[in-house]
Amino acid sequence: MASSVISRPFQTDFLNIPQSPLCYWLRPRFFELLSGKTLGDVAAVVQGLATANDPRFVRFVWEVPPEKHGQPVRERRWVPFEKGGGYGKWFGHHWWMVDWEHNGARVKARIDPIHSRPYSNVWMLKETEKKYFFKEGWTYSVIACGSLSTRLIKNKQIFGHKSITIFGKEQDEANLGLLTNSRLNTYALRAYSANISFEAGHISFMPFRQLKGKKLENLCVLLKKYLAAHDLTERLAVPMFLFSNSYEHYLLMVSSILHTIEGISESLIFDKYGLSEKDIAAVLDETGTPAGWYPLIQGYEAIPSLPDDLAQLPDEIVALLAGCERRAYPEAELTHVKNKLRSLYKAGSGAKEEGEWTELGDSREGGGEEASAGARIPIPTETFLEKLSQKMNIHPISIYWLLKEGIEENGWRCLSEEKRILEDRFTVMVLQLLGHRWPVQIERGEPVPEWADQDGIIPLTEGCVEKTLFERIRERIVHEFHAETVTQSERKFAEVLGKSLDAWLSGDFFKRHISQFRKRPIAWQIQSKPLSKWLKGQKKSPAFSSLIYYHKLDADLIHKIRSQYARPLMICYETELRTLQGSDSESNDVVGRKYQLENWIEELKSFDEELEGLTHNGFNTEKLRKTIAGQPLDKWISLDGQKPPPGDTDSFYNQEKAYFPDINDGVRVNIALLQRAGLLAVNVLSQKDVEKAIENRAEWRADERRWCREGKLAKPGWWD
């Protein structure tokens, strides 16, 4: 038997539980639940694909050829892939794609010579591939801060070995999401697992009870899907949400309803599993109190109306919300609450208080794996509003109304949120100017806007034949920010970010874009290398800088930059220099300008030489010649399937080291040669990965040609 200090379970209690874990701290009711009906009795818990070479076979959503998003999923080379991604409930983490053309022909063709089977675990997954790939289920990240969080996946994706997925055995086996996202089952899983990573076997032994909560589950998915659509890196992102004047208001509103319903769901689970108050207290002591369980504040308890594009709450759910505890605060105490909330809101979502529990690693990456039995590891918060609710011990709906009042009536501000929103908005404008469309836009058949750049090259430097990025952004402000003038928008930007919009576009944008898009940016800032010899006091800036759009990469890119941008700019500088040299003026300004022009001309000549080198030797590595040495000189070594194959090894070598990019190789491979040449404004890859990435390209191409000869592939991927 158990008290709050001492546990005295019987030996038979352990023996009645599958695998007999020594979870001696549990109360008697939990031993009963763990020895009863389990999730494995009603659902299949399935481990998915391990490619054994993710750099080769896995891409982020934004890396793959965008036009393919409009095709039926089974006809694409790159299909949606669930790969984990840390803690996250209900919906989202749709960031990856996997090479599954011809049912994973490339993954299956990569054979381990020692065991005569694929390096991938795909040889073990024949039944899984047939029964569960491209099927609806609930997936979770194996490592997620010691907390189980499942997300609905539809029938358009496959799942990985670190994103184990649950499939109901019967069509009406509802509420798997409601059950698996409960605090009770996280608590139960921690009793089974020796660490905080939950494998398929652990999930199968979860206690199961049939529920009637499908509306709650569906609503949680719908609300989380709405929130996920505001993340620019999500597969279902809707970027135009960012330009609504009510953007932050809607996020807070939807978050308040989501966390309220999650609280109701937790109550339903505890009741269905027959837990006493002491049992519930044991769960919450370890996992934390749901935000939706905190009391409402009288006067701040009305249920918010959801945005017009979301269905309103069903009457039965409204009735459940009406039963939440309400508390009246004296005026002085309410003032104290508002002041504290204002301080927390101002500090932003990333702020930590002294003594605050710190998550075991980043929630997106998964964190560590060690945890002691019964250790307090609260369920991670997922939204800023939920974090505020947890810190204040106040219901999410009251937090929403207090924030709304403070923001609209008292001028509360969270500069970190304003900064994030502004930078996201301008990121969308930059990417759209380059011609980018998100998958949802492509699936809807939205065309590339007429005002988008045609060749995917936008200069940052003044003096080129085209308008600069800054000039184009100022034109777009008029259309996107209807309530503000260009001057007002620029003034607001400078106030929030502490620098001008022009300075951010030419410097900070690329750095942030690299971080936001996980070191796989699709807008690349290339520039000439400033020389070291500058006059004292002169600003050391590159002679030429521009953004290029990843999905416009082709063999002509380098030639376009040289002939249409860098060389005309150099001619312009040379003309100006000759004019100044013919002038009689020797003022400091004239002398400084001549010195600057001389530097820029020399710099552009060096830049032109670097670009010419990339044209002929961009993909050259020490291992390239060795890689191609043993390859037959047959039709498969043709550059594109149309041109005749090289007639000798030297010609083959010259072809392979020249600049012929393939989008399917991914950002990592294609950006590596620009970083190696020192042409990026900021390094993207780690230095040790640059040469490896370029070498990978040669290996991959050699493999694909061999697989074509063996009849495993119809043609190399770059022939398309």
PDB file of C-alpha atoms in Angstrom, residues 134-391:
ATOM      1  CA  PHE A 134       0.122   6.437 -46.616  1.00  0.00           C
ATOM      2  CA  LYS A 135      -2.475   5.633 -43.945  1.00  0.00           C
ATOM      3  CA  GLU A 136      -4.068   7.846 -41.295  1.00  0.00           C
ATOM      4  CA  GLY A 137      -2.713   7.473 -37.787  1.00  0.00           C
ATOM      5  CA  TRP A 138      -1.279   9.211 -34.732  1.00  0.00           C
ATOM      6  CA  THR A 139       2.475   9.739 -34.689  1.00  0.00           C
ATOM      7  CA  TYR A 140       4.802  10.807 -31.907  1.00  0.00           C
ATOM      8  CA  SER A 141       8.436  11.749 -31.401  1.00  0.00           C
ATOM      9  CA  VAL A 142      10.393   9.062 -29.540  1.00  0.00           C
ATOM     10  CA  ILE A 143      12.336  11.672 -27.593  1.00  0.00           C
ATOM     11  CA  ALA A 144      10.278  14.666 -26.472  1.00  0.00           C
ATOM     12  CA  CYS A 145      11.312  15.803 -22.994  1.00  0.00           C
ATOM     13  CA  GLY A 146       9.946  12.629 -21.397  1.00  0.00           C
ATOM     14  CA  SER A 147       6.397  13.445 -22.497  1.00  0.00           C
ATOM     15  CA  LEU A 148       4.144  11.653 -24.961  1.00  0.00           C
ATOM     16  CA  SER A 149       2.576  13.897 -27.602  1.00  0.00           C
ATOM     17  CA  THR A 150       0.835  12.474 -30.648  1.00  0.00           C
ATOM     18  CA  ARG A 151      -0.107  14.257 -33.852  1.00  0.00           C
ATOM     19  CA  LEU A 152      -2.629  13.271 -36.495  1.00  0.00           C
ATOM     20  CA  ILE A 153      -1.184  12.303 -39.866  1.00  0.00           C
ATOM     21  CA  LYS A 154      -3.369  11.834 -42.906  1.00  0.00           C
ATOM     22  CA  ASN A 155      -3.032   9.339 -45.727  1.00  0.00           C
ATOM     23  CA  LYS A 156      -0.485  11.352 -47.723  1.00  0.00           C
ATOM     24  CA  GLN A 157       2.727  10.573 -45.887  1.00  0.00           C
ATOM     25  CA  ILE A 158       4.977   7.897 -44.482  1.00  0.00           C
ATOM     26  CA  PHE A 159       6.693   7.880 -41.110  1.00  0.00           C
ATOM     27  CA  GLY A 160      10.183   7.317 -39.779  1.00  0.00           C
ATOM     28  CA  HIS A 161      11.682   5.151 -37.066  1.00  0.00           C
ATOM     29  CA  LYS A 162      11.876   8.103 -34.679  1.00  0.00           C
ATOM     30  CA  SER A 163       8.262   9.045 -35.385  1.00  0.00           C
ATOM     31  CA  ILE A 164       6.491   5.883 -34.257  1.00  0.00           C
ATOM     32  CA  THR A 165       2.849   5.795 -35.337  1.00  0.00           C
ATOM     33  CA  ILE A 166      -0.315   4.338 -33.832  1.00  0.00           C
ATOM     34  CA  PHE A 167      -3.028   2.860 -36.056  1.00  0.00           C
ATOM     35  CA  GLY A 168      -6.439   1.811 -34.719  1.00  0.00           C
ATOM     36  CA  LYS A 169      -7.300  -1.778 -35.599  1.00  0.00           C
ATOM     37  CA  GLU A 170     -10.949  -0.912 -36.104  1.00  0.00           C
ATOM     38  CA  GLN A 171     -12.503   1.908 -38.082  1.00  0.00           C
ATOM     39  CA  ASP A 172     -14.438   3.219 -35.081  1.00  0.00           C
ATOM     40  CA  GLU A 173     -11.447   3.100 -32.734  1.00  0.00           C
ATOM     41  CA  ALA A 174     -11.705   6.814 -32.012  1.00  0.00           C
ATOM     42  CA  ASN A 175      -9.993   9.110 -29.531  1.00  0.00           C
ATOM     43  CA  LEU A 176      -6.475   7.693 -29.875  1.00  0.00           C
ATOM     44  CA  GLY A 177      -5.222  11.274 -29.877  1.00  0.00           C
ATOM     45  CA  LEU A 178      -7.217  12.189 -26.788  1.00  0.00           C
ATOM     46  CA  LEU A 179      -5.855   9.181 -24.902  1.00  0.00           C
ATOM     47  CA  THR A 180      -2.234   9.450 -25.932  1.00  0.00           C
ATOM     48  CA  ASN A 181      -2.019  13.206 -25.321  1.00  0.00           C
ATOM     49  CA  SER A 182      -3.188  12.853 -21.717  1.00  0.00           C
ATOM     50  CA  ARG A 183      -0.995  13.462 -18.695  1.00  0.00           C
ATOM     51  CA  LEU A 184      -2.115  10.132 -17.274  1.00  0.00           C
ATOM     52  CA  ASN A 185      -0.518   8.148 -20.069  1.00  0.00           C
ATOM     53  CA  THR A 186       2.716  10.143 -19.970  1.00  0.00           C
ATOM     54  CA  TYR A 187       2.828   9.306 -16.255  1.00  0.00           C
ATOM     55  CA  ALA A 188       2.184   5.620 -16.996  1.00  0.00           C
ATOM     56  CA  LEU A 189       4.855   5.510 -19.716  1.00  0.00           C
ATOM     57  CA  ARG A 190       7.463   6.944 -17.405  1.00  0.00           C
ATOM     58  CA  ALA A 191       6.790   3.993 -15.112  1.00  0.00           C
ATOM     59  CA  TYR A 192       7.643   1.609 -17.970  1.00  0.00           C
ATOM     60  CA  SER A 193      10.622   3.381 -19.473  1.00  0.00           C
ATOM     61  CA  ALA A 194      14.075   3.415 -17.902  1.00  0.00           C
ATOM     62  CA  ASN A 195      14.701   6.794 -19.593  1.00  0.00           C
ATOM     63  CA  ILE A 196      12.561   9.483 -21.166  1.00  0.00           C
ATOM     64  CA  SER A 197      12.447   8.074 -24.695  1.00  0.00           C
ATOM     65  CA  PHE A 198       9.340   6.023 -25.420  1.00  0.00           C
ATOM     66  CA  GLU A 199       9.714   3.117 -27.846  1.00  0.00           C
ATOM     67  CA  ALA A 200       6.909   1.236 -29.581  1.00  0.00           C
ATOM     68  CA  GLY A 201       6.803  -1.465 -26.898  1.00  0.00           C
ATOM     69  CA  HIS A 202       6.239   1.100 -24.162  1.00  0.00           C
ATOM     70  CA  ILE A 203       3.308   2.629 -26.038  1.00  0.00           C
ATOM     71  CA  SER A 204       1.687  -0.760 -26.622  1.00  0.00           C
ATOM     72  CA  PHE A 205       1.459  -1.325 -22.848  1.00  0.00           C
ATOM     73  CA  MET A 206      -0.355   1.947 -22.138  1.00  0.00           C
ATOM     74  CA  PRO A 207      -3.626   1.424 -20.231  1.00  0.00           C
ATOM     75  CA  PHE A 208      -6.618   1.788 -22.556  1.00  0.00           C
ATOM     76  CA  ARG A 209     -10.219   2.864 -21.983  1.00  0.00           C
ATOM     77  CA  GLN A 210     -12.836   3.551 -24.650  1.00  0.00           C
ATOM     78  CA  LEU A 211     -13.907   7.199 -24.673  1.00  0.00           C
ATOM     79  CA  LYS A 212     -16.608   9.300 -26.229  1.00  0.00           C
ATOM     80  CA  GLY A 213     -14.720  12.459 -26.956  1.00  0.00           C
ATOM     81  CA  LYS A 214     -14.341  12.610 -30.720  1.00  0.00           C
ATOM     82  CA  LYS A 215     -15.594  16.203 -30.919  1.00  0.00           C
ATOM     83  CA  LEU A 216     -12.997  17.295 -28.391  1.00  0.00           C
ATOM     84  CA  GLU A 217     -10.263  15.494 -30.310  1.00  0.00           C
ATOM     85  CA  ASN A 218     -11.334  16.907 -33.681  1.00  0.00           C
ATOM     86  CA  LEU A 219     -11.508  20.414 -32.285  1.00  0.00           C
ATOM     87  CA  CYS A 220      -8.016  20.173 -30.777  1.00  0.00           C
ATOM     88  CA  VAL A 221      -6.669  19.049 -34.169  1.00  0.00           C
ATOM     89  CA  LEU A 222      -8.477  21.878 -35.961  1.00  0.00           C
ATOM     90  CA  LEU A 223      -7.200  24.547 -33.588  1.00  0.00           C
ATOM     91  CA  LYS A 224      -3.622  23.251 -33.615  1.00  0.00           C
ATOM     92  CA  LYS A 225      -3.716  23.067 -37.407  1.00  0.00           C
ATOM     93  CA  TYR A 226      -4.681  26.742 -37.438  1.00  0.00           C
ATOM     94  CA  LEU A 227      -1.724  27.607 -35.194  1.00  0.00           C
ATOM     95  CA  ALA A 228       0.679  25.461 -37.245  1.00  0.00           C
ATOM     96  CA  ALA A 229      -0.385  27.274 -40.421  1.00  0.00           C
ATOM     97  CA  HIS A 230       1.302  30.408 -39.027  1.00  0.00           C
ATOM     98  CA  ASP A 231       4.726  28.696 -38.978  1.00  0.00           C
ATOM     99  CA  LEU A 232       6.442  29.526 -42.274  1.00  0.00           C
ATOM    100  CA  THR A 233       8.369  26.235 -42.227  1.00  0.00           C
ATOM    101  CA  GLU A 234       5.309  23.990 -41.890  1.00  0.00           C
ATOM    102  CA  ARG A 235       4.143  22.079 -44.956  1.00  0.00           C
ATOM    103  CA  LEU A 236       0.619  23.521 -44.573  1.00  0.00           C
ATOM    104  CA  ALA A 237       1.756  27.077 -43.797  1.00  0.00           C
ATOM    105  CA  VAL A 238      -0.541  29.858 -45.021  1.00  0.00           C
ATOM    106  CA  PRO A 239       1.820  32.859 -45.227  1.00  0.00           C
ATOM    107  CA  MET A 240      -0.866  35.449 -45.904  1.00  0.00           C
ATOM    108  CA  PHE A 241      -2.213  34.951 -42.345  1.00  0.00           C
ATOM    109  CA  LEU A 242       0.721  37.100 -41.260  1.00  0.00           C
ATOM    110  CA  PHE A 243      -0.667  40.195 -42.936  1.00  0.00           C
ATOM    111  CA  SER A 244      -3.925  40.280 -41.005  1.00  0.00           C
ATOM    112  CA  ASN A 245      -4.186  43.219 -38.601  1.00  0.00           C
ATOM    113  CA  SER A 246      -5.624  40.728 -36.089  1.00  0.00           C
ATOM    114  CA  TYR A 247      -2.762  38.245 -36.452  1.00  0.00           C
ATOM    115  CA  GLU A 248      -1.524  38.231 -32.845  1.00  0.00           C
ATOM    116  CA  HIS A 249      -5.057  38.600 -31.511  1.00  0.00           C
ATOM    117  CA  TYR A 250      -6.203  35.464 -33.366  1.00  0.00           C
ATOM    118  CA  LEU A 251      -3.203  33.439 -32.194  1.00  0.00           C
ATOM    119  CA  LEU A 252      -3.938  34.314 -28.562  1.00  0.00           C
ATOM    120  CA  MET A 253      -7.652  33.652 -29.004  1.00  0.00           C
ATOM    121  CA  VAL A 254      -7.207  30.238 -30.634  1.00  0.00           C
ATOM    122  CA  SER A 255      -4.549  29.269 -28.084  1.00  0.00           C
ATOM    123  CA  SER A 256      -6.901  30.117 -25.194  1.00  0.00           C
ATOM    124  CA  ILE A 257      -9.641  27.854 -26.577  1.00  0.00           C
ATOM    125  CA  LEU A 258      -7.198  25.032 -27.377  1.00  0.00           C
ATOM    126  CA  HIS A 259      -5.721  24.915 -23.882  1.00  0.00           C
ATOM    127  CA  THR A 260      -9.185  25.158 -22.352  1.00  0.00           C
ATOM    128  CA  ILE A 261     -10.361  22.111 -24.303  1.00  0.00           C
ATOM    129  CA  GLU A 262      -7.148  20.272 -23.397  1.00  0.00           C
ATOM    130  CA  GLY A 263      -8.045  20.853 -19.733  1.00  0.00           C
ATOM    131  CA  ILE A 264     -11.534  19.449 -20.295  1.00  0.00           C
ATOM    132  CA  SER A 265     -10.013  16.443 -22.051  1.00  0.00           C
ATOM    133  CA  GLU A 266      -7.706  15.752 -19.096  1.00  0.00           C
ATOM    134  CA  SER A 267     -10.713  15.768 -16.742  1.00  0.00           C
ATOM    135  CA  LEU A 268     -12.537  13.339 -19.021  1.00  0.00           C
ATOM    136  CA  ILE A 269      -9.548  10.979 -19.045  1.00  0.00           C
ATOM    137  CA  PHE A 270      -9.059  11.021 -15.274  1.00  0.00           C
ATOM    138  CA  ASP A 271     -12.779  10.343 -14.765  1.00  0.00           C
ATOM    139  CA  LYS A 272     -12.866   7.514 -17.325  1.00  0.00           C
ATOM    140  CA  TYR A 273      -9.853   5.811 -15.730  1.00  0.00           C
ATOM    141  CA  GLY A 274     -11.419   6.034 -12.275  1.00  0.00           C
ATOM    142  CA  LEU A 275      -8.693   8.048 -10.562  1.00  0.00           C
ATOM    143  CA  SER A 276      -9.185   9.426  -7.065  1.00  0.00           C
ATOM    144  CA  GLU A 277      -8.125  12.916  -6.033  1.00  0.00           C
ATOM    145  CA  LYS A 278      -4.901  11.499  -4.592  1.00  0.00           C
ATOM    146  CA  ASP A 279      -4.246   9.546  -7.785  1.00  0.00           C
ATOM    147  CA  ILE A 280      -4.737  12.704  -9.850  1.00  0.00           C
ATOM    148  CA  ALA A 281      -2.480  14.634  -7.487  1.00  0.00           C
ATOM    149  CA  ALA A 282       0.276  12.043  -8.022  1.00  0.00           C
ATOM    150  CA  VAL A 283       0.029  12.528 -11.815  1.00  0.00           C
ATOM    151  CA  LEU A 284       0.012  16.313 -11.608  1.00  0.00           C
ATOM    152  CA  ASP A 285       2.860  16.435  -9.104  1.00  0.00           C
ATOM    153  CA  GLU A 286       5.061  14.882 -11.772  1.00  0.00           C
ATOM    154  CA  THR A 287       3.613  16.270 -15.013  1.00  0.00           C
ATOM    155  CA  GLY A 288       2.212  19.655 -13.961  1.00  0.00           C
ATOM    156  CA  THR A 289      -1.290  21.107 -13.868  1.00  0.00           C
ATOM    157  CA  PRO A 290      -3.101  21.619 -17.214  1.00  0.00           C
ATOM    158  CA  ALA A 291      -3.518  25.306 -17.991  1.00  0.00           C
ATOM    159  CA  GLY A 292      -7.243  24.750 -18.484  1.00  0.00           C
ATOM    160  CA  TRP A 293      -7.609  23.681 -14.844  1.00  0.00           C
ATOM    161  CA  TYR A 294      -6.677  27.021 -13.377  1.00  0.00           C
ATOM    162  CA  PRO A 295      -9.587  29.230 -12.237  1.00  0.00           C
ATOM    163  CA  LEU A 296     -11.179  31.880 -14.417  1.00  0.00           C
ATOM    164  CA  ILE A 297     -11.296  35.454 -13.203  1.00  0.00           C
ATOM    165  CA  GLN A 298     -14.789  36.904 -12.893  1.00  0.00           C
ATOM    166  CA  GLY A 299     -15.266  39.581 -15.512  1.00  0.00           C
ATOM    167  CA  TYR A 300     -12.713  37.896 -17.753  1.00  0.00           C
ATOM    168  CA  GLU A 301     -14.414  34.556 -18.361  1.00  0.00           C
ATOM    169  CA  ALA A 302     -16.462  34.965 -21.566  1.00  0.00           C
ATOM    170  CA  ILE A 303     -15.763  32.361 -24.237  1.00  0.00           C
ATOM    171  CA  PRO A 304     -14.016  34.107 -27.176  1.00  0.00           C
ATOM    172  CA  SER A 305     -15.484  33.778 -30.666  1.00  0.00           C
ATOM    173  CA  LEU A 306     -13.177  31.899 -32.986  1.00  0.00           C
ATOM    174  CA  PRO A 307     -11.943  33.455 -36.270  1.00  0.00           C
ATOM    175  CA  ASP A 308     -14.421  33.374 -39.150  1.00  0.00           C
ATOM    176  CA  ASP A 309     -12.492  30.642 -40.993  1.00  0.00           C
ATOM    177  CA  LEU A 310     -12.900  28.265 -38.031  1.00  0.00           C
ATOM    178  CA  ALA A 311     -16.162  26.628 -37.001  1.00  0.00           C
ATOM    179  CA  GLN A 312     -17.620  27.878 -33.713  1.00  0.00           C
ATOM    180  CA  LEU A 313     -17.647  25.682 -30.616  1.00  0.00           C
ATOM    181  CA  PRO A 314     -20.385  23.021 -30.384  1.00  0.00           C
ATOM    182  CA  ASP A 315     -23.028  23.684 -27.697  1.00  0.00           C
ATOM    183  CA  GLU A 316     -22.001  20.671 -25.572  1.00  0.00           C
ATOM    184  CA  ILE A 317     -18.432  21.957 -25.370  1.00  0.00           C
ATOM    185  CA  VAL A 318     -19.679  25.433 -24.439  1.00  0.00           C
ATOM    186  CA  ALA A 319     -21.696  23.770 -21.669  1.00  0.00           C
ATOM    187  CA  LEU A 320     -18.552  22.038 -20.372  1.00  0.00           C
ATOM    188  CA  LEU A 321     -16.694  25.331 -20.359  1.00  0.00           C
ATOM    189  CA  ALA A 322     -19.460  26.862 -18.297  1.00  0.00           C
ATOM    190  CA  GLY A 323     -18.540  24.480 -15.482  1.00  0.00           C
ATOM    191  CA  CYS A 324     -15.004  25.872 -15.043  1.00  0.00           C
ATOM    192  CA  GLU A 325     -14.168  27.389 -11.643  1.00  0.00           C
ATOM    193  CA  ARG A 326     -14.473  31.175 -11.402  1.00  0.00           C
ATOM    194  CA  ARG A 327     -12.799  33.398  -8.850  1.00  0.00           C
ATOM    195  CA  ALA A 328     -13.471  37.003  -7.854  1.00  0.00           C
ATOM    196  CA  TYR A 329     -10.384  39.119  -7.240  1.00  0.00           C
ATOM    197  CA  PRO A 330     -10.385  42.220  -5.018  1.00  0.00           C
ATOM    198  CA  GLU A 331      -9.381  45.328  -6.966  1.00  0.00           C
ATOM    199  CA  ALA A 332      -5.923  45.566  -5.394  1.00  0.00           C
ATOM    200  CA  GLU A 333      -5.180  41.892  -6.090  1.00  0.00           C
ATOM    201  CA  LEU A 334      -6.478  42.190  -9.659  1.00  0.00           C
ATOM    202  CA  THR A 335      -4.182  45.181 -10.202  1.00  0.00           C
ATOM    203  CA  HIS A 336      -1.267  43.083  -8.939  1.00  0.00           C
ATOM    204  CA  VAL A 337      -2.236  40.268 -11.336  1.00  0.00           C
ATOM    205  CA  LYS A 338      -2.346  42.676 -14.265  1.00  0.00           C
ATOM    206  CA  ASN A 339       1.016  44.186 -13.387  1.00  0.00           C
ATOM    207  CA  LYS A 340       2.643  40.766 -13.149  1.00  0.00           C
ATOM    208  CA  LEU A 341       1.085  39.623 -16.420  1.00  0.00           C
ATOM    209  CA  ARG A 342       2.217  42.816 -18.138  1.00  0.00           C
ATOM    210  CA  SER A 343       5.771  42.190 -16.924  1.00  0.00           C
ATOM    211  CA  LEU A 344       5.745  38.569 -18.168  1.00  0.00           C
ATOM    212  CA  TYR A 345       4.212  39.550 -21.499  1.00  0.00           C
ATOM    213  CA  LYS A 346       6.781  42.290 -21.978  1.00  0.00           C
ATOM    214  CA  ALA A 347       9.632  39.835 -21.235  1.00  0.00           C
ATOM    215  CA  GLY A 348       8.483  37.563 -24.087  1.00  0.00           C
ATOM    216  CA  SER A 349       8.062  33.827 -24.552  1.00  0.00           C
ATOM    217  CA  GLY A 350      11.781  33.075 -24.224  1.00  0.00           C
ATOM    218  CA  ALA A 351      12.214  34.660 -20.782  1.00  0.00           C
ATOM    219  CA  LYS A 352      12.946  32.485 -17.736  1.00  0.00           C
ATOM    220  CA  GLU A 353      12.309  33.291 -14.115  1.00  0.00           C
ATOM    221  CA  GLU A 354      14.761  32.539 -11.335  1.00  0.00           C
ATOM    222  CA  GLY A 355      14.217  28.993 -10.118  1.00  0.00           C
ATOM    223  CA  GLU A 356      12.059  28.082 -13.103  1.00  0.00           C
ATOM    224  CA  TRP A 357      12.321  24.474 -14.259  1.00  0.00           C
ATOM    225  CA  THR A 358      14.354  24.135 -17.465  1.00  0.00           C
ATOM    226  CA  GLU A 359      13.346  21.622 -20.106  1.00  0.00           C
ATOM    227  CA  LEU A 360      15.751  18.764 -20.821  1.00  0.00           C
ATOM    228  CA  GLY A 361      17.070  20.155 -24.078  1.00  0.00           C
ATOM    229  CA  ASP A 362      15.248  21.945 -26.826  1.00  0.00           C
ATOM    230  CA  SER A 363      11.703  20.704 -27.365  1.00  0.00           C
ATOM    231  CA  ARG A 364      12.117  20.625 -31.130  1.00  0.00           C
ATOM    232  CA  GLU A 365      15.235  18.491 -31.080  1.00  0.00           C
ATOM    233  CA  GLY A 366      14.086  16.187 -28.320  1.00  0.00           C
ATOM    234  CA  GLY A 367      16.409  16.905 -25.391  1.00  0.00           C
ATOM    235  CA  GLY A 368      18.246  14.374 -23.269  1.00  0.00           C
ATOM    236  CA  GLU A 369      17.344  10.808 -22.377  1.00  0.00           C
ATOM    237  CA  GLU A 370      18.126  10.333 -18.696  1.00  0.00           C
ATOM    238  CA  ALA A 371      15.524  10.824 -15.957  1.00  0.00           C
ATOM    239  CA  SER A 372      15.170   9.404 -12.488  1.00  0.00           C
ATOM    240  CA  ALA A 373      12.083   7.468 -11.468  1.00  0.00           C
ATOM    241  CA  GLY A 374       9.308   9.759 -10.306  1.00  0.00           C
ATOM    242  CA  ALA A 375      11.248  12.908 -11.227  1.00  0.00           C
ATOM    243  CA  ARG A 376       9.197  16.048 -11.783  1.00  0.00           C
ATOM    244  CA  ILE A 377       9.294  16.758 -15.510  1.00  0.00           C
ATOM    245  CA  PRO A 378       6.350  19.016 -16.367  1.00  0.00           C
ATOM    246  CA  ILE A 379       4.655  18.635 -19.726  1.00  0.00           C
ATOM    247  CA  PRO A 380       6.206  21.327 -22.005  1.00  0.00           C
ATOM    248  CA  THR A 381       4.130  24.354 -22.928  1.00  0.00           C
ATOM    249  CA  GLU A 382       3.469  24.876 -26.632  1.00  0.00           C
ATOM    250  CA  THR A 383       2.285  28.476 -26.915  1.00  0.00           C
ATOM    251  CA  PHE A 384       3.190  31.804 -25.352  1.00  0.00           C
ATOM    252  CA  LEU A 385      -0.302  32.075 -23.867  1.00  0.00           C
ATOM    253  CA  GLU A 386      -0.056  28.633 -22.272  1.00  0.00           C
ATOM    254  CA  LYS A 387       3.272  29.588 -20.727  1.00  0.00           C
ATOM    255  CA  LEU A 388       1.751  32.767 -19.289  1.00  0.00           C
ATOM    256  CA  SER A 389      -1.195  30.777 -17.935  1.00  0.00           C
ATOM    257  CA  GLN A 390       1.128  28.313 -16.227  1.00  0.00           C
ATOM    258  CA  LYS A 391       3.248  31.062 -14.680  1.00  0.00           C
TER     259      LYS A 391
END
